[in-house]
Short mmCIF file of C-alpha atoms in Angstrom, two decimals:
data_model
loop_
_atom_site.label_atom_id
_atom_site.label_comp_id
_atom_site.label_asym_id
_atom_site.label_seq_id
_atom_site.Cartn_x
_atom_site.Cartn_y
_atom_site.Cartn_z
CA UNK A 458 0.00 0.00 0.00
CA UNK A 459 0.85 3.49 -0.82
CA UNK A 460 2.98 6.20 1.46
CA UNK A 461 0.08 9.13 3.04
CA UNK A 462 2.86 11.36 4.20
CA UNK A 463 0.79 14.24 2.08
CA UNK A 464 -2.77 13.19 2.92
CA UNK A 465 -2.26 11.94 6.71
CA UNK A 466 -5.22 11.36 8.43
CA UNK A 467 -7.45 11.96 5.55
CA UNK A 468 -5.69 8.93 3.63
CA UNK A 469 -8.22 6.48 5.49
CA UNK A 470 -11.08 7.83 3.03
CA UNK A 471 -8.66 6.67 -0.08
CA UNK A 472 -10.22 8.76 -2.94
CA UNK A 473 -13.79 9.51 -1.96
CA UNK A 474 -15.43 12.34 -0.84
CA UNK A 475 -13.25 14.97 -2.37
CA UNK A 476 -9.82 16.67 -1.36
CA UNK A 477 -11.62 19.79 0.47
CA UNK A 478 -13.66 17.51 2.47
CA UNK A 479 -10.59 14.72 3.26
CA UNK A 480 -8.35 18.03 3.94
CA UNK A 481 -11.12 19.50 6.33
CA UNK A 482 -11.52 16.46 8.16
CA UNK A 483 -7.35 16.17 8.28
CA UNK A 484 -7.17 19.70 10.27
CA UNK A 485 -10.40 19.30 12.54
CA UNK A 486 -9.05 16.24 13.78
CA UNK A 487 -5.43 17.00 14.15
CA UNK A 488 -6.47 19.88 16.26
CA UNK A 489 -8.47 17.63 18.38
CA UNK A 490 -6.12 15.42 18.86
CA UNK A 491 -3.12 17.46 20.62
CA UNK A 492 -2.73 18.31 23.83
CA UNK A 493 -4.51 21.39 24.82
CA UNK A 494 -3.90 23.72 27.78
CA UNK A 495 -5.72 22.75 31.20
CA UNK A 496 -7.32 25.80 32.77
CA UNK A 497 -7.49 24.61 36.41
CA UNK A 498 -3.26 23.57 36.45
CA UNK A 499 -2.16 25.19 33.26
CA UNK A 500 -0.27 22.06 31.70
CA UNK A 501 -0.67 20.50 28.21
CA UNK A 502 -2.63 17.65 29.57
CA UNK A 503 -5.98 18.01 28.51
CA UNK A 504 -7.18 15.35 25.88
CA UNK A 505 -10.85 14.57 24.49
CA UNK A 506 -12.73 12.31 26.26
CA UNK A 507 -15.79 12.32 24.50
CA UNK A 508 -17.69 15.15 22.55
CA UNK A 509 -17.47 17.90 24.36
CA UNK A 510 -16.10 16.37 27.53
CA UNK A 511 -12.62 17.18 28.41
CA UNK A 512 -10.58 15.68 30.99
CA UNK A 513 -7.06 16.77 32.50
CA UNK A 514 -4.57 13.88 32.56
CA UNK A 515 -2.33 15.43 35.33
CA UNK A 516 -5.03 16.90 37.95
CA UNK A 517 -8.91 15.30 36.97
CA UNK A 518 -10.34 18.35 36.10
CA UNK A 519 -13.08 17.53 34.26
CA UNK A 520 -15.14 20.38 31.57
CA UNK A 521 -17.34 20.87 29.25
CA UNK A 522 -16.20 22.25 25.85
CA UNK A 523 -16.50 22.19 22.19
CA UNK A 524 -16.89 18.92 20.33
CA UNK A 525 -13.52 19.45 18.57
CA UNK A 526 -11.69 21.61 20.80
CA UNK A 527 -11.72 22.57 24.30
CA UNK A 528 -12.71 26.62 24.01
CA UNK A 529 -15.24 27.49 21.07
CA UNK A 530 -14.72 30.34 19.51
CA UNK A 531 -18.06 31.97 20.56
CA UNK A 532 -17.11 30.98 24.16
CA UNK A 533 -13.60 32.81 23.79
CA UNK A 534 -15.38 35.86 22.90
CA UNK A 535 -17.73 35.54 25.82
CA UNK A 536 -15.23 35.14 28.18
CA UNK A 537 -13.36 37.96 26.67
CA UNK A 538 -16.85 40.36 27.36
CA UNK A 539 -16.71 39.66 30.96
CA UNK A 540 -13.81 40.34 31.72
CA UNK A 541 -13.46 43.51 30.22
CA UNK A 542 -16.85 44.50 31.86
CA UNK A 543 -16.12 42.61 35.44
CA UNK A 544 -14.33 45.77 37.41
CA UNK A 545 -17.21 48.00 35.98
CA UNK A 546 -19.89 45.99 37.57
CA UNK A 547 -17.98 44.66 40.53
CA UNK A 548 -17.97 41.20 39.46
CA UNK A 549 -14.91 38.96 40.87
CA UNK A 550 -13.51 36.30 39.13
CA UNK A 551 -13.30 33.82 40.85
CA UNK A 552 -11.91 29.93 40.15
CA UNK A 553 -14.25 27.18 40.38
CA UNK A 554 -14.74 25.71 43.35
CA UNK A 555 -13.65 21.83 43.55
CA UNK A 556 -16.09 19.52 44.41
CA UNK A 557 -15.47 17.65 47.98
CA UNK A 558 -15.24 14.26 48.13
CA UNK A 559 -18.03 12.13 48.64
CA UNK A 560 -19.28 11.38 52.22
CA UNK A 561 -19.39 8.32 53.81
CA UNK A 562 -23.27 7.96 55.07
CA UNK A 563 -24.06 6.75 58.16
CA UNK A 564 -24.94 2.70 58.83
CA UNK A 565 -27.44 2.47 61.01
CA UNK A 566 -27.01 -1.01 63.24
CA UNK A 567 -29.03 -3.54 62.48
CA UNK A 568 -31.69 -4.51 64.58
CA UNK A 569 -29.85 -8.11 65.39
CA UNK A 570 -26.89 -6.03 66.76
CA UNK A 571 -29.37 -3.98 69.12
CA UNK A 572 -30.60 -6.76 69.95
CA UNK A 573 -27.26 -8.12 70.99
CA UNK A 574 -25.88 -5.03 72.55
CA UNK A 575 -29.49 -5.21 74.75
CA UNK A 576 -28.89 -8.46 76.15
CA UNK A 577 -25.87 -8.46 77.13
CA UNK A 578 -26.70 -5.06 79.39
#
């Protein structure tokens, strides 16, 4: 079988569906399948774990995002807005707060081991 150095990822379409489409499909996946920039620890960690889920290798950090890339472009812009309008309004910035771990519920004895603790008072 042929060399795709040229084609790359597109090369598993062989000749169908047109060079626009196969080169398309080449540069949204590529881009979706580096490492992207983790914005709770800052490190090139981040990878897709399903569409629009992204996950942090190195700390958990778990986020909603685009389905090809972590930050949509709309979503950059939005996040541009507020900030430039937070000190105006008095809004804060402030990180997301971490979820605590789960708690451990209480077991209430079973009647048998009332029972047992009864008698032997």
């Amino acid at each position: 079988m042929g060399r795709t150095k040229k084609i790359g990822l597109g090369a598993s379409f062989g000749a169908r569906y047109g060079t626009l489409a196969r080169k398309r499909y080449v540069e949204i996946v590529s881009q979706m399948r580096l490492k992207h920039k983790c914005p709770k620890c800052h490190r090139k960690a981040v990878k897709r774990e399903s569409v629009g889920i992204w996950i942090c290798r190195k700390c958990g950090f778990k986020f909603a995002g685009g389905a090809y890339t972590p930050t949509t472009k709309l979503g950059e812009a939005a996040e541009r807005s507020t900030i430039k309008e937070a000190p105006i309004e008095g809004l804060i910035v402030k990180p997301i707060k971490e979820t605590k771990a789960t708690r451990k519920r209480k077991v209430k004895k079973s009647e048998t081991e009332e029972a047992k603790e009864a008698k032997e008072t």
